[in-house]
PDB file of C-alpha atoms and ligand atoms in Angstrom:
ATOM      1  CA  UNK A  65    -336.389  96.730 146.051  1.00 98.00           C
ATOM      2  CA  UNK A  66    -333.990  94.157 147.464  1.00 98.00           C
ATOM      3  CA  UNK A  67    -332.051  94.556 150.690  1.00 98.00           C
ATOM      4  CA  UNK A  68    -328.398  93.619 150.749  1.00 98.00           C
ATOM      5  CA  UNK A  69    -326.401  93.903 153.953  1.00 96.00           C
ATOM      6  CA  UNK A  70    -323.056  92.310 153.282  1.00 97.00           C
ATOM      7  CA  UNK A  71    -320.210  92.723 150.795  1.00 98.00           C
ATOM      8  CA  UNK A  72    -320.408  89.026 149.950  1.00 98.00           C
ATOM      9  CA  UNK A  73    -324.071  89.245 148.953  1.00 98.00           C
ATOM     10  CA  UNK A  74    -323.353  92.386 146.934  1.00 98.00           C
ATOM     11  CA  UNK A  75    -320.543  90.645 145.025  1.00 98.00           C
ATOM     12  CA  UNK A  76    -322.967  87.871 143.984  1.00 98.00           C
ATOM     13  CA  UNK A  77    -325.513  90.448 142.789  1.00 98.00           C
ATOM     14  CA  UNK A  78    -322.894  92.297 140.714  1.00 98.00           C
ATOM     15  CA  UNK A  79    -322.013  89.066 138.950  1.00 98.00           C
ATOM     16  CA  UNK A  80    -325.675  88.598 138.001  1.00 98.00           C
ATOM     17  CA  UNK A  81    -325.997  92.202 136.784  1.00 98.00           C
ATOM     18  CA  UNK A  82    -322.823  91.864 134.703  1.00 98.00           C
ATOM     19  CA  UNK A  83    -324.095  88.658 133.146  1.00 98.00           C
ATOM     20  CA  UNK A  84    -327.334  90.445 132.241  1.00 98.00           C
ATOM     21  CA  UNK A  85    -325.466  93.377 130.682  1.00 98.00           C
ATOM     22  CA  UNK A  86    -326.932  95.852 133.177  1.00 98.00           C
ATOM     23  CA  UNK A  87    -325.315  99.108 134.314  1.00 98.00           C
ATOM     24  CA  UNK A  88    -325.739 100.332 137.861  1.00 98.00           C
ATOM     25  CA  UNK A  89    -325.782 103.744 139.423  1.00 98.00           C
ATOM     26  CA  UNK A  90    -324.845 104.303 143.048  1.00 99.00           C
ATOM     27  CA  UNK A  91    -326.227 106.766 145.599  1.00 99.00           C
ATOM     28  CA  UNK A  92    -324.250 106.737 148.870  1.00 98.00           C
ATOM     29  CA  UNK A  93    -326.170 108.161 151.848  1.00 98.00           C
ATOM     30  CA  UNK A  94    -326.207 108.190 155.622  1.00 98.00           C
ATOM     31  CA  UNK A  95    -329.971 107.621 155.753  1.00 97.00           C
ATOM     32  CA  UNK A  96    -332.711 109.864 157.197  1.00 96.00           C
ATOM     33  CA  UNK A  97    -333.638 110.199 153.551  1.00 98.00           C
ATOM     34  CA  UNK A  98    -335.447 113.286 152.269  1.00 98.00           C
ATOM     35  CA  UNK A  99    -336.323 114.822 148.920  1.00 98.00           C
ATOM     36  CA  UNK A 100    -332.647 115.769 148.324  1.00 98.00           C
ATOM     37  CA  UNK A 101    -331.635 112.100 148.469  1.00 98.00           C
ATOM     38  CA  UNK A 102    -334.709 111.127 146.443  1.00 98.00           C
ATOM     39  CA  UNK A 103    -333.631 113.478 143.645  1.00 98.00           C
ATOM     40  CA  UNK A 104    -330.294 111.632 143.388  1.00 98.00           C
ATOM     41  CA  UNK A 105    -332.059 108.255 143.335  1.00 98.00           C
ATOM     42  CA  UNK A 106    -334.449 109.428 140.609  1.00 98.00           C
ATOM     43  CA  UNK A 107    -331.536 110.671 138.492  1.00 98.00           C
ATOM     44  CA  UNK A 108    -329.831 107.282 138.856  1.00 98.00           C
ATOM     45  CA  UNK A 109    -333.062 105.405 138.072  1.00 98.00           C
ATOM     46  CA  UNK A 110    -333.484 107.393 134.864  1.00 98.00           C
ATOM     47  CA  UNK A 111    -330.093 106.183 133.621  1.00 98.00           C
ATOM     48  CA  UNK A 112    -329.555 102.624 134.893  1.00 98.00           C
ATOM     49  CA  UNK A 113    -331.328  99.287 135.172  1.00 98.00           C
ATOM     50  CA  UNK A 114    -329.997  98.945 138.731  1.00 98.00           C
ATOM     51  CA  UNK A 115    -329.816 101.661 141.399  1.00 98.00           C
ATOM     52  CA  UNK A 116    -327.862 100.839 144.544  1.00 99.00           C
ATOM     53  CA  UNK A 117    -328.588 103.137 147.491  1.00 99.00           C
ATOM     54  CA  UNK A 118    -326.304 102.645 150.470  1.00 98.00           C
ATOM     55  CA  UNK A 119    -327.237 103.689 153.975  1.00 98.00           C
ATOM     56  CA  UNK A 120    -324.231 103.802 156.223  1.00 98.00           C
ATOM     57  CA  UNK A 121    -323.611 106.353 158.968  1.00 98.00           C
ATOM     58  CA  UNK A 122    -319.857 106.531 158.567  1.00 98.00           C
ATOM     59  CA  UNK A 123    -318.199 106.922 161.982  1.00 97.00           C
ATOM     60  CA  UNK A 124    -314.855 108.156 160.609  1.00 98.00           C
ATOM     61  CA  UNK A 125    -316.272 111.331 159.034  1.00 97.00           C
ATOM     62  CA  UNK A 126    -317.730 112.708 162.273  1.00 95.00           C
ATOM     63  CA  UNK A 127    -315.207 115.004 163.898  1.00 88.00           C
ATOM     64  CA  UNK A 128    -317.783 115.611 166.657  1.00 89.00           C
ATOM     65  CA  UNK A 129    -318.756 112.391 168.519  1.00 91.00           C
ATOM     66  CA  UNK A 130    -321.955 114.070 169.774  1.00 90.00           C
ATOM     67  CA  UNK A 131    -323.040 114.755 166.175  1.00 89.00           C
ATOM     68  CA  UNK A 132    -322.492 111.056 165.379  1.00 94.00           C
ATOM     69  CA  UNK A 133    -324.525 109.956 168.417  1.00 93.00           C
ATOM     70  CA  UNK A 134    -327.362 112.346 167.546  1.00 90.00           C
ATOM     71  CA  UNK A 135    -327.433 111.501 163.835  1.00 92.00           C
ATOM     72  CA  UNK A 136    -331.076 110.667 162.969  1.00 93.00           C
ATOM     73  CA  UNK A 137    -331.927 107.048 162.106  1.00 95.00           C
ATOM     74  CA  UNK A 138    -335.207 106.417 160.252  1.00 96.00           C
ATOM     75  CA  UNK A 139    -334.795 102.962 158.647  1.00 97.00           C
ATOM     76  CA  UNK A 140    -338.465 102.229 157.884  1.00 97.00           C
ATOM     77  CA  UNK A 141    -339.150 105.598 156.282  1.00 98.00           C
ATOM     78  CA  UNK A 142    -335.836 105.308 154.383  1.00 98.00           C
ATOM     79  CA  UNK A 143    -337.003 102.079 152.730  1.00 98.00           C
ATOM     80  CA  UNK A 144    -340.179 103.761 151.536  1.00 98.00           C
ATOM     81  CA  UNK A 145    -338.405 106.885 150.222  1.00 98.00           C
ATOM     82  CA  UNK A 146    -335.695 104.875 148.451  1.00 98.00           C
ATOM     83  CA  UNK A 147    -338.129 102.475 146.824  1.00 98.00           C
ATOM     84  CA  UNK A 148    -340.566 105.214 145.743  1.00 98.00           C
ATOM     85  CA  UNK A 149    -337.700 107.134 144.107  1.00 98.00           C
ATOM     86  CA  UNK A 150    -336.597 104.088 142.109  1.00 98.00           C
ATOM     87  CA  UNK A 151    -333.929 102.298 144.158  1.00 98.00           C
ATOM     88  CA  UNK A 152    -333.636  98.626 143.264  1.00 98.00           C
ATOM     89  CA  UNK A 153    -331.097  97.667 145.946  1.00 98.00           C
ATOM     90  CA  UNK A 154    -330.765  99.042 149.469  1.00 98.00           C
ATOM     91  CA  UNK A 155    -327.238  98.318 150.679  1.00 98.00           C
ATOM     92  CA  UNK A 156    -326.800  98.569 154.458  1.00 98.00           C
ATOM     93  CA  UNK A 157    -323.373  97.212 155.382  1.00 97.00           C
ATOM     94  CA  UNK A 158    -321.924  97.127 158.890  1.00 97.00           C
ATOM     95  CA  UNK A 159    -318.850  99.208 159.743  1.00 97.00           C
ATOM     96  CA  UNK A 160    -316.853  96.003 160.335  1.00 96.00           C
ATOM     97  CA  UNK A 161    -317.748  94.671 156.895  1.00 97.00           C
ATOM     98  CA  UNK A 162    -316.969  97.930 155.081  1.00 97.00           C
ATOM     99  CA  UNK A 163    -313.737  98.733 156.934  1.00 97.00           C
ATOM    100  CA  UNK A 164    -312.588  95.128 157.289  1.00 94.00           C
ATOM    101  CA  UNK A 165    -311.885  95.419 161.010  1.00 81.00           C
ATOM    102  CA  UNK A 166    -309.930  98.665 161.494  1.00 93.00           C
ATOM    103  CA  UNK A 167    -312.506 101.457 161.531  1.00 96.00           C
ATOM    104  CA  UNK A 168    -310.265 104.421 160.816  1.00 95.00           C
ATOM    105  CA  UNK A 169    -309.290 106.816 158.046  1.00 98.00           C
ATOM    106  CA  UNK A 170    -305.904 107.890 156.726  1.00 97.00           C
ATOM    107  CA  UNK A 171    -305.072 111.571 156.283  1.00 98.00           C
ATOM    108  CA  UNK A 172    -305.748 112.845 152.758  1.00 98.00           C
ATOM    109  CA  UNK A 173    -304.047 115.859 151.154  1.00 98.00           C
ATOM    110  CA  UNK A 174    -305.921 117.414 148.240  1.00 98.00           C
ATOM    111  CA  UNK A 175    -304.536 120.905 148.936  1.00 97.00           C
ATOM    112  CA  UNK A 176    -307.155 123.611 149.432  1.00 97.00           C
ATOM    113  CA  UNK A 177    -309.962 121.036 149.182  1.00 98.00           C
ATOM    114  CA  UNK A 178    -308.794 119.254 152.330  1.00 98.00           C
ATOM    115  CA  UNK A 179    -307.525 122.282 154.261  1.00 98.00           C
ATOM    116  CA  UNK A 180    -310.056 125.103 153.803  1.00 98.00           C
ATOM    117  CA  UNK A 181    -313.723 125.732 154.693  1.00 98.00           C
ATOM    118  CA  UNK A 182    -315.392 122.439 155.708  1.00 98.00           C
ATOM    119  CA  UNK A 183    -311.980 120.800 156.041  1.00 98.00           C
ATOM    120  CA  UNK A 184    -310.734 123.543 158.369  1.00 98.00           C
ATOM    121  CA  UNK A 185    -313.977 123.622 160.349  1.00 96.00           C
ATOM    122  CA  UNK A 186    -314.232 119.853 160.689  1.00 96.00           C
ATOM    123  CA  UNK A 187    -310.720 118.387 161.064  1.00 96.00           C
ATOM    124  CA  UNK A 188    -310.555 114.832 159.738  1.00 97.00           C
ATOM    125  CA  UNK A 189    -314.004 115.001 158.125  1.00 97.00           C
ATOM    126  CA  UNK A 190    -312.815 114.558 154.533  1.00 98.00           C
ATOM    127  CA  UNK A 191    -310.323 111.860 155.588  1.00 98.00           C
ATOM    128  CA  UNK A 192    -313.378 109.883 156.701  1.00 98.00           C
ATOM    129  CA  UNK A 193    -315.360 110.756 153.567  1.00 98.00           C
ATOM    130  CA  UNK A 194    -312.509 109.679 151.286  1.00 98.00           C
ATOM    131  CA  UNK A 195    -311.979 106.457 153.273  1.00 98.00           C
ATOM    132  CA  UNK A 196    -315.622 105.409 153.102  1.00 98.00           C
ATOM    133  CA  UNK A 197    -316.270 106.473 149.504  1.00 99.00           C
ATOM    134  CA  UNK A 198    -313.115 104.644 148.402  1.00 98.00           C
ATOM    135  CA  UNK A 199    -314.291 101.459 150.164  1.00 98.00           C
ATOM    136  CA  UNK A 200    -317.862 101.838 148.883  1.00 98.00           C
ATOM    137  CA  UNK A 201    -316.668 102.357 145.296  1.00 98.00           C
ATOM    138  CA  UNK A 202    -314.508  99.228 145.590  1.00 98.00           C
ATOM    139  CA  UNK A 203    -317.511  97.300 146.896  1.00 98.00           C
ATOM    140  CA  UNK A 204    -320.184  98.627 144.519  1.00 98.00           C
ATOM    141  CA  UNK A 205    -318.128  99.348 141.355  1.00 98.00           C
ATOM    142  CA  UNK A 206    -320.797 101.573 139.817  1.00 98.00           C
ATOM    143  CA  UNK A 207    -320.525 103.190 136.399  1.00 98.00           C
ATOM    144  CA  UNK A 208    -321.923 106.444 137.808  1.00 98.00           C
ATOM    145  CA  UNK A 209    -322.068 107.657 141.427  1.00 98.00           C
ATOM    146  CA  UNK A 210    -324.537 110.423 142.307  1.00 98.00           C
ATOM    147  CA  UNK A 211    -323.723 113.167 144.798  1.00 98.00           C
ATOM    148  CA  UNK A 212    -325.584 116.328 145.818  1.00 98.00           C
ATOM    149  CA  UNK A 213    -324.436 119.859 145.091  1.00 98.00           C
ATOM    150  CA  UNK A 214    -325.584 120.603 148.661  1.00 98.00           C
ATOM    151  CA  UNK A 215    -322.260 119.140 149.854  1.00 98.00           C
ATOM    152  CA  UNK A 216    -320.249 121.005 147.260  1.00 98.00           C
ATOM    153  CA  UNK A 217    -316.792 120.558 148.779  1.00 98.00           C
ATOM    154  CA  UNK A 218    -317.508 116.843 149.170  1.00 98.00           C
ATOM    155  CA  UNK A 219    -318.253 116.654 145.429  1.00 98.00           C
ATOM    156  CA  UNK A 220    -314.884 118.245 144.608  1.00 98.00           C
ATOM    157  CA  UNK A 221    -313.087 115.899 147.025  1.00 98.00           C
ATOM    158  CA  UNK A 222    -314.864 112.828 145.621  1.00 98.00           C
ATOM    159  CA  UNK A 223    -314.022 113.895 142.057  1.00 98.00           C
ATOM    160  CA  UNK A 224    -310.347 113.998 143.051  1.00 98.00           C
ATOM    161  CA  UNK A 225    -310.610 110.574 144.667  1.00 98.00           C
ATOM    162  CA  UNK A 226    -312.338 109.119 141.592  1.00 98.00           C
ATOM    163  CA  UNK A 227    -309.700 110.604 139.256  1.00 98.00           C
ATOM    164  CA  UNK A 228    -306.898 109.088 141.295  1.00 98.00           C
ATOM    165  CA  UNK A 229    -308.313 105.730 142.373  1.00 98.00           C
ATOM    166  CA  UNK A 230    -311.545 104.978 140.469  1.00 98.00           C
ATOM    167  CA  UNK A 231    -311.196 106.338 136.930  1.00 98.00           C
ATOM    168  CA  UNK A 232    -314.033 104.068 135.705  1.00 98.00           C
ATOM    169  CA  UNK A 233    -316.553 105.748 138.037  1.00 98.00           C
ATOM    170  CA  UNK A 234    -318.196 108.902 136.707  1.00 98.00           C
ATOM    171  CA  UNK A 235    -319.274 111.428 139.356  1.00 98.00           C
ATOM    172  CA  UNK A 236    -322.659 113.055 138.708  1.00 98.00           C
ATOM    173  CA  UNK A 237    -323.442 116.186 140.727  1.00 97.00           C
ATOM    174  CA  UNK A 238    -327.189 116.799 141.186  1.00 97.00           C
ATOM    175  CA  UNK A 239    -328.710 120.214 142.032  1.00 97.00           C
ATOM    176  CA  UNK A 240    -329.289 121.276 145.637  1.00 98.00           C
ATOM    177  CA  UNK A 241    -332.898 120.699 146.751  1.00 98.00           C
ATOM    178  CA  UNK A 242    -334.521 123.252 149.085  1.00 98.00           C
ATOM    179  CA  UNK A 243    -337.528 123.072 151.384  1.00 98.00           C
ATOM    180  CA  UNK A 244    -340.589 125.228 150.593  1.00 97.00           C
ATOM    181  CA  UNK A 245    -339.180 128.079 152.742  1.00 97.00           C
ATOM    182  CA  UNK A 246    -335.764 128.036 151.056  1.00 98.00           C
ATOM    183  CA  UNK A 247    -333.813 126.110 153.691  1.00 98.00           C
ATOM    184  CA  UNK A 248    -331.439 123.598 152.062  1.00 98.00           C
ATOM    185  CA  UNK A 249    -332.800 120.132 152.852  1.00 98.00           C
ATOM    186  CA  UNK A 250    -330.622 118.266 155.320  1.00 97.00           C
ATOM    187  CA  UNK A 251    -331.094 115.276 157.597  1.00 93.00           C
ATOM    188  CA  UNK A 252    -330.010 117.554 160.457  1.00 92.00           C
ATOM    189  CA  UNK A 253    -332.908 120.009 159.914  1.00 96.00           C
ATOM    190  CA  UNK A 254    -335.170 117.866 162.146  1.00 93.00           C
ATOM    191  CA  UNK A 255    -333.063 119.103 165.069  1.00 94.00           C
ATOM    192  CA  UNK A 256    -334.009 122.759 164.400  1.00 97.00           C
ATOM    193  CA  UNK A 257    -336.759 124.157 166.626  1.00 97.00           C
ATOM    194  CA  UNK A 258    -339.228 126.495 164.817  1.00 97.00           C
ATOM    195  CA  UNK A 259    -337.544 129.758 165.932  1.00 97.00           C
ATOM    196  CA  UNK A 260    -334.103 128.419 165.077  1.00 97.00           C
ATOM    197  CA  UNK A 261    -335.394 127.434 161.672  1.00 97.00           C
ATOM    198  CA  UNK A 262    -336.619 131.000 161.104  1.00 97.00           C
ATOM    199  CA  UNK A 263    -333.141 132.307 161.991  1.00 98.00           C
ATOM    200  CA  UNK A 264    -331.541 129.726 159.710  1.00 98.00           C
ATOM    201  CA  UNK A 265    -333.516 131.073 156.748  1.00 98.00           C
ATOM    202  CA  UNK A 266    -331.206 134.110 156.747  1.00 98.00           C
ATOM    203  CA  UNK A 267    -328.588 131.819 155.158  1.00 98.00           C
ATOM    204  CA  UNK A 268    -330.451 130.951 151.949  1.00 98.00           C
ATOM    205  CA  UNK A 269    -331.922 134.470 151.772  1.00 98.00           C
ATOM    206  CA  UNK A 270    -328.501 136.115 152.009  1.00 98.00           C
ATOM    207  CA  UNK A 271    -326.976 133.738 149.447  1.00 98.00           C
ATOM    208  CA  UNK A 272    -329.747 134.644 146.986  1.00 98.00           C
ATOM    209  CA  UNK A 273    -329.425 138.387 147.722  1.00 98.00           C
ATOM    210  CA  UNK A 274    -325.664 138.420 147.238  1.00 98.00           C
ATOM    211  CA  UNK A 275    -325.994 136.461 144.007  1.00 97.00           C
ATOM    212  CA  UNK A 276    -328.552 139.056 142.863  1.00 97.00           C
ATOM    213  CA  UNK A 277    -326.127 141.877 143.696  1.00 97.00           C
ATOM    214  CA  UNK A 278    -323.318 140.188 141.755  1.00 95.00           C
ATOM    215  CA  UNK A 279    -325.607 139.633 138.779  1.00 93.00           C
ATOM    216  CA  UNK A 280    -326.576 143.303 138.947  1.00 96.00           C
ATOM    217  CA  UNK A 281    -322.900 144.160 138.423  1.00 94.00           C
ATOM    218  CA  UNK A 282    -321.662 144.599 141.987  1.00 95.00           C
ATOM    219  CA  UNK A 283    -318.033 143.720 142.676  1.00 94.00           C
ATOM    220  CA  UNK A 284    -317.928 140.108 143.929  1.00 94.00           C
ATOM    221  CA  UNK A 285    -315.749 140.759 146.990  1.00 94.00           C
ATOM    222  CA  UNK A 286    -317.781 143.804 148.043  1.00 96.00           C
ATOM    223  CA  UNK A 287    -321.071 141.916 147.721  1.00 97.00           C
ATOM    224  CA  UNK A 288    -319.638 138.928 149.604  1.00 97.00           C
ATOM    225  CA  UNK A 289    -318.336 141.151 152.424  1.00 98.00           C
ATOM    226  CA  UNK A 290    -321.782 142.740 152.784  1.00 98.00           C
ATOM    227  CA  UNK A 291    -323.481 139.328 152.864  1.00 98.00           C
ATOM    228  CA  UNK A 292    -321.020 138.134 155.481  1.00 98.00           C
ATOM    229  CA  UNK A 293    -321.625 141.219 157.625  1.00 98.00           C
ATOM    230  CA  UNK A 294    -325.379 140.728 157.334  1.00 98.00           C
ATOM    231  CA  UNK A 295    -325.175 137.127 158.572  1.00 98.00           C
ATOM    232  CA  UNK A 296    -322.752 138.064 161.345  1.00 98.00           C
ATOM    233  CA  UNK A 297    -325.449 140.437 162.556  1.00 98.00           C
ATOM    234  CA  UNK A 298    -328.141 137.754 162.869  1.00 98.00           C
ATOM    235  CA  UNK A 299    -328.710 136.996 166.555  1.00 96.00           C
ATOM    236  CA  UNK A 300    -328.381 133.296 167.394  1.00 96.00           C
ATOM    237  CA  UNK A 301    -326.580 132.508 164.154  1.00 98.00           C
ATOM    238  CA  UNK A 302    -322.889 131.705 164.447  1.00 98.00           C
ATOM    239  CA  UNK A 303    -321.314 132.215 161.013  1.00 98.00           C
ATOM    240  CA  UNK A 304    -318.343 129.998 160.100  1.00 98.00           C
ATOM    241  CA  UNK A 305    -317.731 131.273 156.568  1.00 98.00           C
ATOM    242  CA  UNK A 306    -319.386 133.069 153.680  1.00 98.00           C
ATOM    243  CA  UNK A 307    -317.286 133.145 150.526  1.00 98.00           C
ATOM    244  CA  UNK A 308    -317.215 133.072 146.723  1.00 96.00           C
ATOM    245  CA  UNK A 309    -315.130 130.172 145.409  1.00 96.00           C
ATOM    246  CA  UNK A 310    -314.152 128.446 142.200  1.00 95.00           C
ATOM    247  CA  UNK A 311    -316.170 125.225 142.247  1.00 95.00           C
ATOM    248  CA  UNK A 312    -313.508 122.649 141.372  1.00 94.00           C
ATOM    249  CA  UNK A 313    -310.663 124.017 143.468  1.00 94.00           C
ATOM    250  CA  UNK A 314    -312.397 126.012 146.230  1.00 96.00           C
ATOM    251  CA  UNK A 315    -309.906 128.821 145.567  1.00 94.00           C
ATOM    252  CA  UNK A 316    -311.231 132.276 146.408  1.00 93.00           C
ATOM    253  CA  UNK A 317    -309.148 133.888 143.647  1.00 84.00           C
ATOM    254  CA  UNK A 318    -310.821 133.159 140.335  1.00 74.00           C
ATOM    255  CA  UNK A 319    -312.135 134.821 137.214  1.00 68.00           C
ATOM    256  CA  UNK A 320    -315.952 134.666 137.570  1.00 60.00           C
ATOM    257  CA  UNK A 321    -316.918 134.818 133.889  1.00 62.00           C
ATOM    258  CA  UNK A 322    -314.608 131.921 132.972  1.00 68.00           C
ATOM    259  CA  UNK A 323    -314.546 129.588 135.962  1.00 81.00           C
ATOM    260  CA  UNK A 324    -317.515 127.722 137.418  1.00 92.00           C
ATOM    261  CA  UNK A 325    -318.160 129.341 140.785  1.00 95.00           C
ATOM    262  CA  UNK A 326    -320.441 129.275 143.828  1.00 96.00           C
ATOM    263  CA  UNK A 327    -321.159 131.267 146.957  1.00 97.00           C
ATOM    264  CA  UNK A 328    -320.712 128.967 149.949  1.00 98.00           C
ATOM    265  CA  UNK A 329    -321.800 129.370 153.545  1.00 98.00           C
ATOM    266  CA  UNK A 330    -321.687 127.461 156.844  1.00 98.00           C
ATOM    267  CA  UNK A 331    -323.243 128.500 160.140  1.00 98.00           C
ATOM    268  CA  UNK A 332    -324.413 126.998 163.397  1.00 98.00           C
ATOM    269  CA  UNK A 333    -327.923 127.773 164.617  1.00 98.00           C
ATOM    270  CA  UNK A 334    -329.026 126.458 167.992  1.00 95.00           C
ATOM    271  CA  UNK A 335    -326.251 123.860 167.990  1.00 94.00           C
ATOM    272  CA  UNK A 336    -327.131 122.604 164.496  1.00 95.00           C
ATOM    273  CA  UNK A 337    -324.437 123.034 161.867  1.00 95.00           C
ATOM    274  CA  UNK A 338    -325.843 124.026 158.470  1.00 98.00           C
ATOM    275  CA  UNK A 339    -324.176 124.393 155.098  1.00 98.00           C
ATOM    276  CA  UNK A 340    -325.598 125.937 151.965  1.00 98.00           C
ATOM    277  CA  UNK A 341    -324.451 127.310 148.632  1.00 98.00           C
ATOM    278  CA  UNK A 342    -325.694 128.927 145.472  1.00 98.00           C
ATOM    279  CA  UNK A 343    -324.363 128.664 141.957  1.00 97.00           C
ATOM    280  CA  UNK A 344    -322.930 131.855 140.384  1.00 95.00           C
ATOM    281  CA  UNK A 345    -322.360 130.396 136.926  1.00 90.00           C
ATOM    282  CA  UNK A 346    -324.657 128.315 134.709  1.00 87.00           C
ATOM    283  CA  UNK A 347    -324.776 124.576 135.298  1.00 85.00           C
ATOM    284  CA  UNK A 348    -322.461 122.788 132.848  1.00 80.00           C
ATOM    285  CA  UNK A 349    -324.178 120.615 130.259  1.00 73.00           C
ATOM    286  CA  UNK A 350    -324.645 117.146 131.718  1.00 66.00           C
ATOM    287  CA  UNK A 351    -322.378 114.529 130.187  1.00 59.00           C
ATOM    288  CA  UNK A 352    -324.117 111.638 128.463  1.00 56.00           C
ATOM    289  CA  UNK A 353    -324.647 108.816 130.949  1.00 53.00           C
ATOM    290  CA  UNK A 354    -323.596 105.443 129.578  1.00 49.00           C
TER     291      UNK A 354
HETATM  292  P1  LIG B 637    -325.940 112.382 153.393  1.00 95.02           P
HETATM  293  O1  LIG B 637    -326.956 111.324 153.688  1.00 95.02           O
HETATM  294  O2  LIG B 637    -326.156 113.654 154.129  1.00 95.02           O
HETATM  295  O3  LIG B 637    -324.522 111.873 153.472  1.00 95.02           O
HETATM  296  O4  LIG B 637    -326.165 112.772 151.881  1.00 95.02           O
HETATM  297  C1  LIG B 637    -326.130 111.795 150.872  1.00 95.02           C
HETATM  298  C2  LIG B 637    -326.134 112.485 149.529  1.00 95.02           C
HETATM  299  O5  LIG B 637    -327.319 113.261 149.404  1.00 95.02           O
HETATM  300  C3  LIG B 637    -324.934 113.434 149.372  1.00 95.02           C
HETATM  301  O6  LIG B 637    -324.419 113.322 148.065  1.00 95.02           O
HETATM  302  C4  LIG B 637    -325.574 114.769 149.620  1.00 95.02           C
HETATM  303  O7  LIG B 637    -324.896 115.832 148.974  1.00 95.02           O
HETATM  304  C5  LIG B 637    -326.958 114.573 149.023  1.00 95.02           C
HETATM  305  N1  LIG B 637    -327.883 115.568 149.559  1.00 95.02           N
HETATM  306  C6  LIG B 637    -328.137 115.819 150.860  1.00 95.02           C
HETATM  307  N2  LIG B 637    -328.986 116.860 150.970  1.00 95.02           N
HETATM  308  C7  LIG B 637    -329.242 117.287 149.712  1.00 95.02           C
HETATM  309  C8  LIG B 637    -330.020 118.343 149.151  1.00 95.02           C
HETATM  310  N3  LIG B 637    -330.699 119.194 149.911  1.00 95.02           N
HETATM  311  N4  LIG B 637    -330.046 118.482 147.802  1.00 95.02           N
HETATM  312  C9  LIG B 637    -329.340 117.634 147.006  1.00 95.02           C
HETATM  313  N5  LIG B 637    -328.592 116.620 147.473  1.00 95.02           N
HETATM  314  C10 LIG B 637    -328.542 116.455 148.804  1.00 95.02           C
END
């Protein structure tokens, strides 16, 4: 695995890859890599000669400065995880290089996607995501970019961005990876003390239970309301939202048998903000990767 830490060096590499007729997949991350990230890297490695993994803790997507300051940094372990999963290039640009001086994000309006749920809870978050992904796509120019279903709303936002500004980049959404106890893997999980982690497990458990109820024929809104009430009753868990949504639009009004849909949830446990989701409809057939 090679390390590249500037846009200039990356541009030279891309020229070489083009001359060799290679394709490259791209996995953008903020580091503190775990098995969720590794699954994206493996998917990219299965489809491309070159896999670029970026590690960049993007300041503009943190609406909470404390969260940014506390974001875990594990550079040595990240190198090992990325390489073992099949990364060929680790791209670690500086904020100045990526943003070209002005480290800020413009407001983005993708309707419900940039106003509801995560967008409502974290004002400015998706402005920062769109800004950095746009700049990273310009820099890396991948044929496929890999994102995790864990950050479902981010996937929908990035798809919109790619449609509008990077039509040559295909967005691949990889399944959410859970820890052995069911907790959705997240770089922030290291900040959960053991008791808090136990409380947090109510999230994945409730998502699975409500999905089970819906599959057993229960009305979606009734099952969702019961799940929400259950989580609201968990001491030490501060529920932000628990909802059934159409996956592409994040609209809550949809026809479950026809539209792809998920249950989504966000909650704070012991000061750690957690998001999770579960699919209600079968995974669409993966498109053929070039
Ligand atoms: P992050 O480093 O948190 O910005 O995440 C980088 C990428 O890894 C994003 O596309 C995330 O959705 C994805 N990711 C993070 N956690 C998981 C997980 N548990 N399962 C699958 N993908 C994940």
